[in-house]
PDB file of N, CA and C in Angstrom:
ATOM      1  N   GLU A1121       0.829  -1.189   0.000  1.00  0.00           N
ATOM      2  CA  GLU A1121       0.000   0.000   0.000  1.00  0.00           C
ATOM      3  C   GLU A1121       0.869   1.246   0.000  1.00  0.00           C
ATOM      4  N   GLY A1122       0.457   2.228  -0.756  1.00  0.00           N
ATOM      5  CA  GLY A1122       1.075   3.539  -0.663  1.00  0.00           C
ATOM      6  C   GLY A1122       2.310   3.776  -1.494  1.00  0.00           C
ATOM      7  N   GLY A1123       2.674   2.905  -2.410  1.00  0.00           N
ATOM      8  CA  GLY A1123       3.855   3.178  -3.201  1.00  0.00           C
ATOM      9  C   GLY A1123       4.123   2.126  -4.257  1.00  0.00           C
ATOM     10  N   LEU A1124       5.096   2.422  -5.095  1.00  0.00           N
ATOM     11  CA  LEU A1124       5.467   1.522  -6.171  1.00  0.00           C
ATOM     12  C   LEU A1124       6.875   0.971  -6.007  1.00  0.00           C
ATOM     13  N   PHE A1125       7.610   1.522  -5.059  1.00  0.00           N
ATOM     14  CA  PHE A1125       9.009   1.157  -4.898  1.00  0.00           C
ATOM     15  C   PHE A1125       9.324   0.796  -3.455  1.00  0.00           C
ATOM     16  N   LEU A1126      10.341  -0.028  -3.326  1.00  0.00           N
ATOM     17  CA  LEU A1126      10.863  -0.391  -2.030  1.00  0.00           C
ATOM     18  C   LEU A1126      12.358  -0.151  -2.063  1.00  0.00           C
ATOM     19  N   PHE A1127      12.884   0.587  -1.100  1.00  0.00           N
ATOM     20  CA  PHE A1127      14.325   0.788  -0.986  1.00  0.00           C
ATOM     21  C   PHE A1127      14.879  -0.237  -0.016  1.00  0.00           C
ATOM     22  N   LEU A1128      15.903  -0.941  -0.447  1.00  0.00           N
ATOM     23  CA  LEU A1128      16.575  -1.926   0.374  1.00  0.00           C
ATOM     24  C   LEU A1128      17.950  -1.377   0.732  1.00  0.00           C
ATOM     25  N   THR A1129      18.276  -1.340   2.011  1.00  0.00           N
ATOM     26  CA  THR A1129      19.584  -0.851   2.462  1.00  0.00           C
ATOM     27  C   THR A1129      20.411  -2.035   2.943  1.00  0.00           C
ATOM     28  N   MET A1130      21.533  -2.220   2.301  1.00  0.00           N
ATOM     29  CA  MET A1130      22.458  -3.296   2.631  1.00  0.00           C
ATOM     30  C   MET A1130      23.524  -2.754   3.588  1.00  0.00           C
ATOM     31  N   PRO A1131      24.359  -3.631   4.139  1.00  0.00           N
ATOM     32  CA  PRO A1131      25.413  -3.165   5.046  1.00  0.00           C
ATOM     33  C   PRO A1131      26.375  -2.195   4.355  1.00  0.00           C
ATOM     34  N   GLU A1132      26.997  -1.346   5.151  1.00  0.00           N
ATOM     35  CA  GLU A1132      28.002  -0.430   4.621  1.00  0.00           C
ATOM     36  C   GLU A1132      29.071  -1.239   3.889  1.00  0.00           C
ATOM     37  N   GLY A1133      29.554  -0.695   2.800  1.00  0.00           N
ATOM     38  CA  GLY A1133      30.578  -1.366   2.010  1.00  0.00           C
ATOM     39  C   GLY A1133      30.016  -2.180   0.858  1.00  0.00           C
ATOM     40  N   PHE A1134      28.724  -2.473   0.887  1.00  0.00           N
ATOM     41  CA  PHE A1134      28.088  -3.190  -0.218  1.00  0.00           C
ATOM     42  C   PHE A1134      27.938  -2.228  -1.390  1.00  0.00           C
ATOM     43  N   ASP A1135      28.225  -2.674  -2.610  1.00  0.00           N
ATOM     44  CA  ASP A1135      28.117  -1.827  -3.799  1.00  0.00           C
ATOM     45  C   ASP A1135      27.019  -2.385  -4.699  1.00  0.00           C
ATOM     46  N   ALA A1136      25.875  -1.734  -4.709  1.00  0.00           N
ATOM     47  CA  ALA A1136      24.721  -2.211  -5.471  1.00  0.00           C
ATOM     48  C   ALA A1136      24.951  -2.144  -6.970  1.00  0.00           C
ATOM     49  N   VAL A1137      25.780  -1.214  -7.442  1.00  0.00           N
ATOM     50  CA  VAL A1137      26.076  -1.136  -8.875  1.00  0.00           C
ATOM     51  C   VAL A1137      26.882  -2.361  -9.297  1.00  0.00           C
ATOM     52  N   LYS A1138      27.886  -2.713  -8.531  1.00  0.00           N
ATOM     53  CA  LYS A1138      28.718  -3.880  -8.860  1.00  0.00           C
ATOM     54  C   LYS A1138      27.922  -5.187  -8.761  1.00  0.00           C
ATOM     55  N   PHE A1139      26.970  -5.242  -7.862  1.00  0.00           N
ATOM     56  CA  PHE A1139      26.169  -6.447  -7.651  1.00  0.00           C
ATOM     57  C   PHE A1139      25.094  -6.629  -8.723  1.00  0.00           C
ATOM     58  N   TYR A1140      24.762  -5.573  -9.432  1.00  0.00           N
ATOM     59  CA  TYR A1140      23.635  -5.574 -10.375  1.00  0.00           C
ATOM     60  C   TYR A1140      23.726  -6.698 -11.406  1.00  0.00           C
ATOM     61  N   ASP A1141      24.882  -6.892 -12.039  1.00  0.00           N
ATOM     62  CA  ASP A1141      25.002  -7.908 -13.084  1.00  0.00           C
ATOM     63  C   ASP A1141      24.727  -9.312 -12.552  1.00  0.00           C
ATOM     64  N   LYS A1142      25.167  -9.596 -11.334  1.00  0.00           N
ATOM     65  CA  LYS A1142      24.883 -10.902 -10.730  1.00  0.00           C
ATOM     66  C   LYS A1142      23.377 -11.095 -10.564  1.00  0.00           C
ATOM     67  N   ALA A1143      22.716 -10.056 -10.074  1.00  0.00           N
ATOM     68  CA  ALA A1143      21.266 -10.136  -9.878  1.00  0.00           C
ATOM     69  C   ALA A1143      20.546 -10.291 -11.216  1.00  0.00           C
ATOM     70  N   LEU A1144      20.946  -9.503 -12.195  1.00  0.00           N
ATOM     71  CA  LEU A1144      20.303  -9.569 -13.501  1.00  0.00           C
ATOM     72  C   LEU A1144      20.495 -10.942 -14.146  1.00  0.00           C
ATOM     73  N   ASP A1145      21.694 -11.494 -14.037  1.00  0.00           N
ATOM     74  CA  ASP A1145      21.944 -12.837 -14.578  1.00  0.00           C
ATOM     75  C   ASP A1145      21.040 -13.884 -13.932  1.00  0.00           C
ATOM     76  N   ALA A1146      20.657 -13.660 -12.683  1.00  0.00           N
ATOM     77  CA  ALA A1146      19.765 -14.586 -11.969  1.00  0.00           C
ATOM     78  C   ALA A1146      18.292 -14.305 -12.253  1.00  0.00           C
ATOM     79  N   GLY A1147      18.006 -13.190 -12.927  1.00  0.00           N
ATOM     80  CA  GLY A1147      16.628 -12.872 -13.284  1.00  0.00           C
ATOM     81  C   GLY A1147      15.967 -11.810 -12.436  1.00  0.00           C
ATOM     82  N   VAL A1148      16.760 -11.062 -11.666  1.00  0.00           N
ATOM     83  CA  VAL A1148      16.216 -10.015 -10.807  1.00  0.00           C
ATOM     84  C   VAL A1148      16.846  -8.675 -11.199  1.00  0.00           C
ATOM     85  N   ALA A1149      16.015  -7.674 -11.405  1.00  0.00           N
ATOM     86  CA  ALA A1149      16.522  -6.350 -11.754  1.00  0.00           C
ATOM     87  C   ALA A1149      16.095  -5.336 -10.696  1.00  0.00           C
ATOM     88  N   TYR A1150      16.928  -4.322 -10.521  1.00  0.00           N
ATOM     89  CA  TYR A1150      16.640  -3.216  -9.611  1.00  0.00           C
ATOM     90  C   TYR A1150      17.421  -2.014 -10.119  1.00  0.00           C
ATOM     91  N   VAL A1151      17.208  -0.883  -9.514  1.00  0.00           N
ATOM     92  CA  VAL A1151      17.996   0.305  -9.818  1.00  0.00           C
ATOM     93  C   VAL A1151      18.843   0.604  -8.589  1.00  0.00           C
ATOM     94  N   ALA A1152      20.124   0.789  -8.808  1.00  0.00           N
ATOM     95  CA  ALA A1152      21.002   1.113  -7.688  1.00  0.00           C
ATOM     96  C   ALA A1152      20.539   2.415  -7.046  1.00  0.00           C
ATOM     97  N   GLY A1153      20.398   2.392  -5.741  1.00  0.00           N
ATOM     98  CA  GLY A1153      19.864   3.540  -5.016  1.00  0.00           C
ATOM     99  C   GLY A1153      20.736   4.780  -5.072  1.00  0.00           C
ATOM    100  N   GLU A1154      22.032   4.607  -5.321  1.00  0.00           N
ATOM    101  CA  GLU A1154      22.917   5.776  -5.341  1.00  0.00           C
ATOM    102  C   GLU A1154      22.520   6.773  -6.422  1.00  0.00           C
ATOM    103  N   PHE A1155      21.805   6.321  -7.459  1.00  0.00           N
ATOM    104  CA  PHE A1155      21.374   7.232  -8.517  1.00  0.00           C
ATOM    105  C   PHE A1155      20.307   8.212  -8.026  1.00  0.00           C
ATOM    106  N   PHE A1156      19.753   7.965  -6.850  1.00  0.00           N
ATOM    107  CA  PHE A1156      18.728   8.830  -6.273  1.00  0.00           C
ATOM    108  C   PHE A1156      19.274   9.664  -5.115  1.00  0.00           C
ATOM    109  N   HIS A1157      20.577   9.620  -4.902  1.00  0.00           N
ATOM    110  CA  HIS A1157      21.243  10.372  -3.840  1.00  0.00           C
ATOM    111  C   HIS A1157      22.202  11.382  -4.476  1.00  0.00           C
ATOM    112  N   PRO A1158      21.794  12.634  -4.617  1.00  0.00           N
ATOM    113  CA  PRO A1158      22.655  13.615  -5.284  1.00  0.00           C
ATOM    114  C   PRO A1158      23.963  13.891  -4.544  1.00  0.00           C
ATOM    115  N   ASP A1159      24.060  13.480  -3.289  1.00  0.00           N
ATOM    116  CA  ASP A1159      25.289  13.732  -2.525  1.00  0.00           C
ATOM    117  C   ASP A1159      26.304  12.596  -2.664  1.00  0.00           C
ATOM    118  N   GLY A1160      26.003  11.587  -3.517  1.00  0.00           N
ATOM    119  CA  GLY A1160      26.940  10.489  -3.732  1.00  0.00           C
ATOM    120  C   GLY A1160      26.810   9.355  -2.731  1.00  0.00           C
ATOM    121  N   SER A1161      25.892   9.462  -1.800  1.00  0.00           N
ATOM    122  CA  SER A1161      25.694   8.385  -0.822  1.00  0.00           C
ATOM    123  C   SER A1161      24.758   7.329  -1.412  1.00  0.00           C
ATOM    124  N   GLY A1162      24.411   6.352  -0.615  1.00  0.00           N
ATOM    125  CA  GLY A1162      23.451   5.341  -1.029  1.00  0.00           C
ATOM    126  C   GLY A1162      24.023   4.231  -1.882  1.00  0.00           C
ATOM    127  N   LYS A1163      25.338   4.077  -1.901  1.00  0.00           N
ATOM    128  CA  LYS A1163      25.952   3.023  -2.714  1.00  0.00           C
ATOM    129  C   LYS A1163      25.490   1.634  -2.272  1.00  0.00           C
ATOM    130  N   ASN A1164      25.049   1.514  -1.041  1.00  0.00           N
ATOM    131  CA  ASN A1164      24.615   0.221  -0.503  1.00  0.00           C
ATOM    132  C   ASN A1164      23.088   0.055  -0.542  1.00  0.00           C
ATOM    133  N   THR A1165      22.420   0.794  -1.417  1.00  0.00           N
ATOM    134  CA  THR A1165      20.960   0.706  -1.482  1.00  0.00           C
ATOM    135  C   THR A1165      20.480   0.267  -2.864  1.00  0.00           C
ATOM    136  N   MET A1166      19.275  -0.299  -2.883  1.00  0.00           N
ATOM    137  CA  MET A1166      18.633  -0.743  -4.122  1.00  0.00           C
ATOM    138  C   MET A1166      17.198  -0.224  -4.120  1.00  0.00           C
ATOM    139  N   ARG A1167      16.742   0.227  -5.275  1.00  0.00           N
ATOM    140  CA  ARG A1167      15.334   0.612  -5.409  1.00  0.00           C
ATOM    141  C   ARG A1167      14.650  -0.462  -6.248  1.00  0.00           C
ATOM    142  N   MET A1168      13.668  -1.102  -5.642  1.00  0.00           N
ATOM    143  CA  MET A1168      12.956  -2.175  -6.327  1.00  0.00           C
ATOM    144  C   MET A1168      11.529  -1.748  -6.623  1.00  0.00           C
ATOM    145  N   ASN A1169      11.110  -1.994  -7.853  1.00  0.00           N
ATOM    146  CA  ASN A1169       9.769  -1.659  -8.301  1.00  0.00           C
ATOM    147  C   ASN A1169       8.925  -2.923  -8.243  1.00  0.00           C
ATOM    148  N   PHE A1170       7.731  -2.804  -7.714  1.00  0.00           N
ATOM    149  CA  PHE A1170       6.852  -3.973  -7.645  1.00  0.00           C
ATOM    150  C   PHE A1170       5.491  -3.698  -8.255  1.00  0.00           C
ATOM    151  N   SER A1171       5.405  -2.707  -9.149  1.00  0.00           N
ATOM    152  CA  SER A1171       4.094  -2.308  -9.667  1.00  0.00           C
ATOM    153  C   SER A1171       3.602  -3.140 -10.848  1.00  0.00           C
ATOM    154  N   PHE A1172       4.476  -3.834 -11.553  1.00  0.00           N
ATOM    155  CA  PHE A1172       4.045  -4.545 -12.760  1.00  0.00           C
ATOM    156  C   PHE A1172       4.160  -6.058 -12.671  1.00  0.00           C
ATOM    157  N   MET A1173       4.607  -6.561 -11.553  1.00  0.00           N
ATOM    158  CA  MET A1173       4.799  -7.996 -11.410  1.00  0.00           C
ATOM    159  C   MET A1173       3.645  -8.620 -10.626  1.00  0.00           C
ATOM    160  N   SER A1174       3.372  -9.862 -10.951  1.00  0.00           N
ATOM    161  CA  SER A1174       2.371 -10.594 -10.176  1.00  0.00           C
ATOM    162  C   SER A1174       2.950 -10.898  -8.794  1.00  0.00           C
ATOM    163  N   ARG A1175       2.086 -11.195  -7.872  1.00  0.00           N
ATOM    164  CA  ARG A1175       2.532 -11.532  -6.511  1.00  0.00           C
ATOM    165  C   ARG A1175       3.499 -12.716  -6.542  1.00  0.00           C
ATOM    166  N   GLN A1176       3.203 -13.720  -7.357  1.00  0.00           N
ATOM    167  CA  GLN A1176       4.061 -14.905  -7.459  1.00  0.00           C
ATOM    168  C   GLN A1176       5.451 -14.524  -7.971  1.00  0.00           C
ATOM    169  N   ARG A1177       5.538 -13.681  -8.978  1.00  0.00           N
ATOM    170  CA  ARG A1177       6.849 -13.284  -9.520  1.00  0.00           C
ATOM    171  C   ARG A1177       7.621 -12.443  -8.514  1.00  0.00           C
ATOM    172  N   ILE A1178       6.927 -11.633  -7.740  1.00  0.00           N
ATOM    173  CA  ILE A1178       7.595 -10.841  -6.700  1.00  0.00           C
ATOM    174  C   ILE A1178       8.214 -11.774  -5.655  1.00  0.00           C
ATOM    175  N   VAL A1179       7.444 -12.762  -5.217  1.00  0.00           N
ATOM    176  CA  VAL A1179       7.944 -13.718  -4.229  1.00  0.00           C
ATOM    177  C   VAL A1179       9.162 -14.464  -4.787  1.00  0.00           C
ATOM    178  N   GLU A1180       9.080 -14.911  -6.033  1.00  0.00           N
ATOM    179  CA  GLU A1180      10.208 -15.610  -6.661  1.00  0.00           C
ATOM    180  C   GLU A1180      11.436 -14.708  -6.739  1.00  0.00           C
ATOM    181  N   GLY A1181      11.225 -13.454  -7.135  1.00  0.00           N
ATOM    182  CA  GLY A1181      12.335 -12.507  -7.254  1.00  0.00           C
ATOM    183  C   GLY A1181      12.994 -12.209  -5.922  1.00  0.00           C
ATOM    184  N   VAL A1182      12.188 -12.055  -4.886  1.00  0.00           N
ATOM    185  CA  VAL A1182      12.733 -11.792  -3.548  1.00  0.00           C
ATOM    186  C   VAL A1182      13.546 -12.999  -3.070  1.00  0.00           C
ATOM    187  N   LYS A1183      13.052 -14.203  -3.340  1.00  0.00           N
ATOM    188  CA  LYS A1183      13.797 -15.398  -2.949  1.00  0.00           C
ATOM    189  C   LYS A1183      15.132 -15.493  -3.691  1.00  0.00           C
ATOM    190  N   LEU A1184      15.116 -15.211  -4.996  1.00  0.00           N
ATOM    191  CA  LEU A1184      16.348 -15.225  -5.774  1.00  0.00           C
ATOM    192  C   LEU A1184      17.349 -14.196  -5.243  1.00  0.00           C
ATOM    193  N   LEU A1185      16.855 -12.993  -5.002  1.00  0.00           N
ATOM    194  CA  LEU A1185      17.722 -11.932  -4.508  1.00  0.00           C
ATOM    195  C   LEU A1185      18.278 -12.275  -3.128  1.00  0.00           C
ATOM    196  N   ALA A1186      17.435 -12.811  -2.261  1.00  0.00           N
ATOM    197  CA  ALA A1186      17.884 -13.193  -0.921  1.00  0.00           C
ATOM    198  C   ALA A1186      18.965 -14.260  -0.989  1.00  0.00           C
ATOM    199  N   ASP A1187      18.801 -15.222  -1.879  1.00  0.00           N
ATOM    200  CA  ASP A1187      19.804 -16.269  -2.033  1.00  0.00           C
ATOM    201  C   ASP A1187      21.130 -15.688  -2.522  1.00  0.00           C
ATOM    202  N   LEU A1188      21.077 -14.836  -3.512  1.00  0.00           N
ATOM    203  CA  LEU A1188      22.303 -14.190  -4.017  1.00  0.00           C
ATOM    204  C   LEU A1188      22.981 -13.367  -2.943  1.00  0.00           C
ATOM    205  N   LEU A1189      22.197 -12.593  -2.216  1.00  0.00           N
ATOM    206  CA  LEU A1189      22.760 -11.731  -1.174  1.00  0.00           C
ATOM    207  C   LEU A1189      23.348 -12.545  -0.033  1.00  0.00           C
ATOM    208  N   SER A1190      22.724 -13.657   0.316  1.00  0.00           N
ATOM    209  CA  SER A1190      23.264 -14.476   1.400  1.00  0.00           C
ATOM    210  C   SER A1190      24.633 -15.031   1.042  1.00  0.00           C
ATOM    211  N   ARG A1191      24.857 -15.300  -0.238  1.00  0.00           N
ATOM    212  CA  ARG A1191      26.164 -15.790  -0.688  1.00  0.00           C
ATOM    213  C   ARG A1191      27.176 -14.655  -0.802  1.00  0.00           C
ATOM    214  N   GLU A1192      26.699 -13.450  -1.052  1.00  0.00           N
ATOM    215  CA  GLU A1192      27.581 -12.289  -1.255  1.00  0.00           C
ATOM    216  C   GLU A1192      28.063 -11.693   0.061  1.00  0.00           C
ATOM    217  N   LEU A1193      27.210 -11.725   1.074  1.00  0.00           N
ATOM    218  CA  LEU A1193      27.535 -11.035   2.329  1.00  0.00           C
ATOM    219  C   LEU A1193      28.243 -11.895   3.318  1.00  0.00           C
TER     220      LEU A1193
END
């Protein structure tokens, strides 16, 4: 309710731009959050859109992303 995007904040030192290709290869796309921070911060954030996916695809995508992140962190 109330929005189309979810911002995910990862631990300091995580680089969402560098991680993007791994996620995309697994079938999950997001926009690196740093592109929404004019001060250069937010390198450890991701903006995820959930407005066009079915509930089932969202659940699958979150599981894929969680699995990738658990191996990365």
